[in-house]
């Protein structure tokens, strides 16, 4: 069901561009500028849950991720960084979808375009990082970013559909 575009759609597209600008500047920073390990070492000096987390060990982009390999603060920072990847592209995908859903002929098309725009930007962002000597470009991060976008788009789609269904039910009740 195609709706007529509203001013809110343009706001979401503007938010998507703002998010892209924020991501651009964030990925332009060196690792040292974004390093939160000293803060984490002070804030988590007691190393809470270390006994439980010491059992966690896996590989990401060919590197071991564990407390033994990265230290406690480095291990926690890894999850913070990956959550930031997922979350920022979750928002970017959400903003694109919400901005495009009323401007396209179907939700499927809006979701596909939103996903392509977001995954394309994730690829561009990682490619750009490869030219920065202090950053590492990882295909795994593009996959994580795309997963964040797909999750945001899916949740937005479901919520939009439920909102429309509830809105039409309320209209039907008014006319009875």
mmCIF file of C-alpha atoms in Angstrom:
data_model
loop_
_atom_site.group_PDB
_atom_site.id
_atom_site.type_symbol
_atom_site.label_atom_id
_atom_site.label_comp_id
_atom_site.label_asym_id
_atom_site.label_seq_id
_atom_site.Cartn_x
_atom_site.Cartn_y
_atom_site.Cartn_z
ATOM 1 C CA UNK A 1 0.000 0.000 0.000
ATOM 2 C CA UNK A 2 1.588 3.258 -1.119
ATOM 3 C CA UNK A 3 1.011 6.327 0.954
ATOM 4 C CA UNK A 4 1.683 9.886 -0.034
ATOM 5 C CA UNK A 5 5.041 11.153 1.185
ATOM 6 C CA UNK A 6 4.964 13.359 4.242
ATOM 7 C CA UNK A 7 7.402 15.859 5.694
ATOM 8 C CA UNK A 8 8.431 13.182 8.244
ATOM 9 C CA UNK A 9 9.836 11.080 5.413
ATOM 10 C CA UNK A 10 12.210 13.890 4.485
ATOM 11 C CA UNK A 11 13.281 14.219 8.129
ATOM 12 C CA UNK A 12 14.258 10.537 8.181
ATOM 13 C CA UNK A 13 16.257 10.948 4.975
ATOM 14 C CA UNK A 14 17.975 13.974 6.513
ATOM 15 C CA UNK A 15 18.746 11.876 9.608
ATOM 16 C CA UNK A 16 20.250 9.189 7.344
ATOM 17 C CA UNK A 17 22.563 11.765 5.766
ATOM 18 C CA UNK A 18 23.493 13.125 9.208
ATOM 19 C CA UNK A 19 24.298 9.585 10.333
ATOM 20 C CA UNK A 20 26.473 9.076 7.251
ATOM 21 C CA UNK A 21 28.376 12.296 8.015
ATOM 22 C CA UNK A 22 28.858 11.201 11.616
ATOM 23 C CA UNK A 23 30.144 7.796 10.470
ATOM 24 C CA UNK A 24 32.454 9.472 7.938
ATOM 25 C CA UNK A 25 34.111 11.597 10.604
ATOM 26 C CA UNK A 26 34.205 8.752 13.098
ATOM 27 C CA UNK A 27 35.981 6.442 10.673
ATOM 28 C CA UNK A 28 38.410 9.251 9.763
ATOM 29 C CA UNK A 29 39.709 9.263 13.324
ATOM 30 C CA UNK A 30 42.712 7.137 14.183
ATOM 31 C CA UNK A 31 42.417 4.158 16.477
ATOM 32 C CA UNK A 32 44.396 6.053 19.108
ATOM 33 C CA UNK A 33 41.817 8.882 19.056
ATOM 34 C CA UNK A 34 39.011 6.383 19.688
ATOM 35 C CA UNK A 35 40.836 4.082 22.101
ATOM 36 C CA UNK A 36 38.734 3.651 25.252
ATOM 37 C CA UNK A 37 40.959 1.011 26.857
ATOM 38 C CA UNK A 38 42.553 3.424 29.385
ATOM 39 C CA UNK A 39 39.066 4.521 30.503
ATOM 40 C CA UNK A 40 37.872 0.912 30.689
ATOM 41 C CA UNK A 41 40.954 -0.118 32.672
ATOM 42 C CA UNK A 42 40.136 2.572 35.271
ATOM 43 C CA UNK A 43 36.353 2.131 35.217
ATOM 44 C CA UNK A 44 36.485 -1.683 35.311
ATOM 45 C CA UNK A 45 39.608 -1.951 37.475
ATOM 46 C CA UNK A 46 38.055 -4.790 39.471
ATOM 47 C CA UNK A 47 37.541 -6.712 36.216
ATOM 48 C CA UNK A 48 33.953 -7.774 36.939
ATOM 49 C CA UNK A 49 32.882 -11.124 35.485
ATOM 50 C CA UNK A 50 36.470 -11.907 34.475
ATOM 51 C CA UNK A 51 36.123 -15.510 35.639
ATOM 52 C CA UNK A 52 33.142 -15.994 33.348
ATOM 53 C CA UNK A 53 34.552 -14.006 30.410
ATOM 54 C CA UNK A 54 37.901 -15.846 30.464
ATOM 55 C CA UNK A 55 36.095 -18.835 28.984
ATOM 56 C CA UNK A 56 35.039 -16.821 25.917
ATOM 57 C CA UNK A 57 37.380 -17.228 22.975
ATOM 58 C CA UNK A 58 36.702 -16.975 19.246
ATOM 59 C CA UNK A 59 38.175 -15.727 16.006
ATOM 60 C CA UNK A 60 37.155 -12.498 14.263
ATOM 61 C CA UNK A 61 38.796 -11.569 10.971
ATOM 62 C CA UNK A 62 41.485 -14.165 11.579
ATOM 63 C CA UNK A 63 42.442 -12.770 14.990
ATOM 64 C CA UNK A 64 41.804 -14.365 18.349
ATOM 65 C CA UNK A 65 39.360 -12.483 20.546
ATOM 66 C CA UNK A 66 39.871 -13.378 24.189
ATOM 67 C CA UNK A 67 41.021 -11.879 27.459
ATOM 68 C CA UNK A 68 44.270 -13.814 27.092
ATOM 69 C CA UNK A 69 44.966 -12.256 23.659
ATOM 70 C CA UNK A 70 43.763 -8.679 24.257
ATOM 71 C CA UNK A 71 43.683 -8.176 27.998
ATOM 72 C CA UNK A 72 40.515 -7.447 29.913
ATOM 73 C CA UNK A 73 40.056 -3.846 28.703
ATOM 74 C CA UNK A 74 40.859 -4.794 25.098
ATOM 75 C CA UNK A 75 38.371 -7.643 25.211
ATOM 76 C CA UNK A 76 35.580 -5.385 26.500
ATOM 77 C CA UNK A 77 36.531 -2.678 23.978
ATOM 78 C CA UNK A 78 36.154 -5.179 21.137
ATOM 79 C CA UNK A 79 32.489 -5.704 22.043
ATOM 80 C CA UNK A 80 31.897 -1.979 22.455
ATOM 81 C CA UNK A 81 33.365 -1.302 19.001
ATOM 82 C CA UNK A 82 31.337 -4.060 17.341
ATOM 83 C CA UNK A 83 28.165 -2.901 19.127
ATOM 84 C CA UNK A 84 28.886 0.593 17.780
ATOM 85 C CA UNK A 85 29.190 -0.854 14.256
ATOM 86 C CA UNK A 86 25.940 -2.770 14.577
ATOM 87 C CA UNK A 87 24.058 0.075 16.278
ATOM 88 C CA UNK A 88 25.121 2.871 13.963
ATOM 89 C CA UNK A 89 24.207 0.920 10.843
ATOM 90 C CA UNK A 90 21.000 -0.267 12.539
ATOM 91 C CA UNK A 91 20.062 3.419 12.785
ATOM 92 C CA UNK A 92 21.234 4.208 9.263
ATOM 93 C CA UNK A 93 19.170 1.371 7.776
ATOM 94 C CA UNK A 94 16.178 2.363 9.887
ATOM 95 C CA UNK A 95 16.383 6.008 8.819
ATOM 96 C CA UNK A 96 16.696 5.080 5.127
ATOM 97 C CA UNK A 97 13.747 2.686 5.299
ATOM 98 C CA UNK A 98 11.492 5.097 7.194
ATOM 99 C CA UNK A 99 12.408 7.869 4.784
ATOM 100 C CA UNK A 100 11.769 5.786 1.680
ATOM 101 C CA UNK A 101 8.768 3.615 2.599
ATOM 102 C CA UNK A 102 6.172 6.214 1.576
ATOM 103 C CA UNK A 103 8.169 7.382 -1.443
ATOM 104 C CA UNK A 104 8.392 3.983 -3.124
ATOM 105 C CA UNK A 105 5.827 1.686 -4.675
ATOM 106 C CA UNK A 106 6.183 -0.975 -1.973
ATOM 107 C CA UNK A 107 7.758 -1.746 1.361
ATOM 108 C CA UNK A 108 9.854 -4.447 -0.310
ATOM 109 C CA UNK A 109 11.392 -1.919 -2.677
ATOM 110 C CA UNK A 110 11.973 0.574 0.156
ATOM 111 C CA UNK A 111 13.642 -2.133 2.264
ATOM 112 C CA UNK A 112 15.829 -3.284 -0.623
ATOM 113 C CA UNK A 113 16.943 0.257 -1.504
ATOM 114 C CA UNK A 114 17.564 1.063 2.178
ATOM 115 C CA UNK A 115 19.651 -2.097 2.564
ATOM 116 C CA UNK A 116 21.630 -1.422 -0.611
ATOM 117 C CA UNK A 117 22.312 2.175 0.406
ATOM 118 C CA UNK A 118 23.412 1.140 3.876
ATOM 119 C CA UNK A 119 25.519 -1.856 2.825
ATOM 120 C CA UNK A 120 27.047 0.238 0.049
ATOM 121 C CA UNK A 121 27.978 2.926 2.545
ATOM 122 C CA UNK A 122 29.430 0.308 4.907
ATOM 123 C CA UNK A 123 31.600 -0.980 2.041
ATOM 124 C CA UNK A 124 32.680 2.545 1.118
ATOM 125 C CA UNK A 125 33.491 3.293 4.759
ATOM 126 C CA UNK A 126 35.674 0.209 5.150
ATOM 127 C CA UNK A 127 37.400 0.879 1.811
ATOM 128 C CA UNK A 128 38.153 4.418 2.947
ATOM 129 C CA UNK A 129 39.601 3.083 6.195
ATOM 130 C CA UNK A 130 42.035 0.935 4.218
ATOM 131 C CA UNK A 131 43.801 4.128 3.126
ATOM 132 C CA UNK A 132 44.264 5.294 6.715
ATOM 133 C CA UNK A 133 47.496 3.843 8.120
ATOM 134 C CA UNK A 134 46.056 3.673 11.636
ATOM 135 C CA UNK A 135 42.856 1.834 10.709
ATOM 136 C CA UNK A 136 42.013 -1.647 9.485
ATOM 137 C CA UNK A 137 39.401 -2.374 6.832
ATOM 138 C CA UNK A 138 37.548 -5.617 7.517
ATOM 139 C CA UNK A 139 35.006 -7.396 5.354
ATOM 140 C CA UNK A 140 33.608 -8.869 8.576
ATOM 141 C CA UNK A 141 32.714 -5.331 9.674
ATOM 142 C CA UNK A 142 30.794 -4.783 6.424
ATOM 143 C CA UNK A 143 28.826 -7.967 7.183
ATOM 144 C CA UNK A 144 28.195 -6.818 10.767
ATOM 145 C CA UNK A 145 27.107 -3.369 9.528
ATOM 146 C CA UNK A 146 24.777 -4.953 6.967
ATOM 147 C CA UNK A 147 23.307 -7.226 9.641
ATOM 148 C CA UNK A 148 22.648 -4.144 11.773
ATOM 149 C CA UNK A 149 20.949 -2.477 8.807
ATOM 150 C CA UNK A 150 18.820 -5.554 8.054
ATOM 151 C CA UNK A 151 17.758 -5.753 11.688
ATOM 152 C CA UNK A 152 16.805 -2.067 11.797
ATOM 153 C CA UNK A 153 14.922 -2.282 8.509
ATOM 154 C CA UNK A 154 13.080 -5.435 9.598
ATOM 155 C CA UNK A 155 12.005 -3.998 12.934
ATOM 156 C CA UNK A 156 10.937 -0.733 11.281
ATOM 157 C CA UNK A 157 8.956 -2.645 8.663
ATOM 158 C CA UNK A 158 7.160 -4.724 11.284
ATOM 159 C CA UNK A 159 6.415 -1.700 13.448
ATOM 160 C CA UNK A 160 5.209 0.312 10.428
ATOM 161 C CA UNK A 161 2.914 -2.500 9.341
ATOM 162 C CA UNK A 162 1.529 -2.921 12.864
ATOM 163 C CA UNK A 163 1.006 0.826 13.158
ATOM 164 C CA UNK A 164 -0.860 0.913 9.831
ATOM 165 C CA UNK A 165 -2.991 -2.095 10.796
ATOM 166 C CA UNK A 166 -3.868 -0.549 14.160
ATOM 167 C CA UNK A 167 -4.635 2.772 12.480
ATOM 168 C CA UNK A 168 -7.019 1.139 9.980
ATOM 169 C CA UNK A 169 -8.716 -0.816 12.789
ATOM 170 C CA UNK A 170 -9.282 2.428 14.706
ATOM 171 C CA UNK A 171 -10.807 4.013 11.603
ATOM 172 C CA UNK A 172 -13.169 1.053 11.162
ATOM 173 C CA UNK A 173 -14.280 1.322 14.780
ATOM 174 C CA UNK A 174 -15.057 5.023 14.371
ATOM 175 C CA UNK A 175 -17.405 4.377 11.453
ATOM 176 C CA UNK A 176 -19.442 1.693 13.211
#
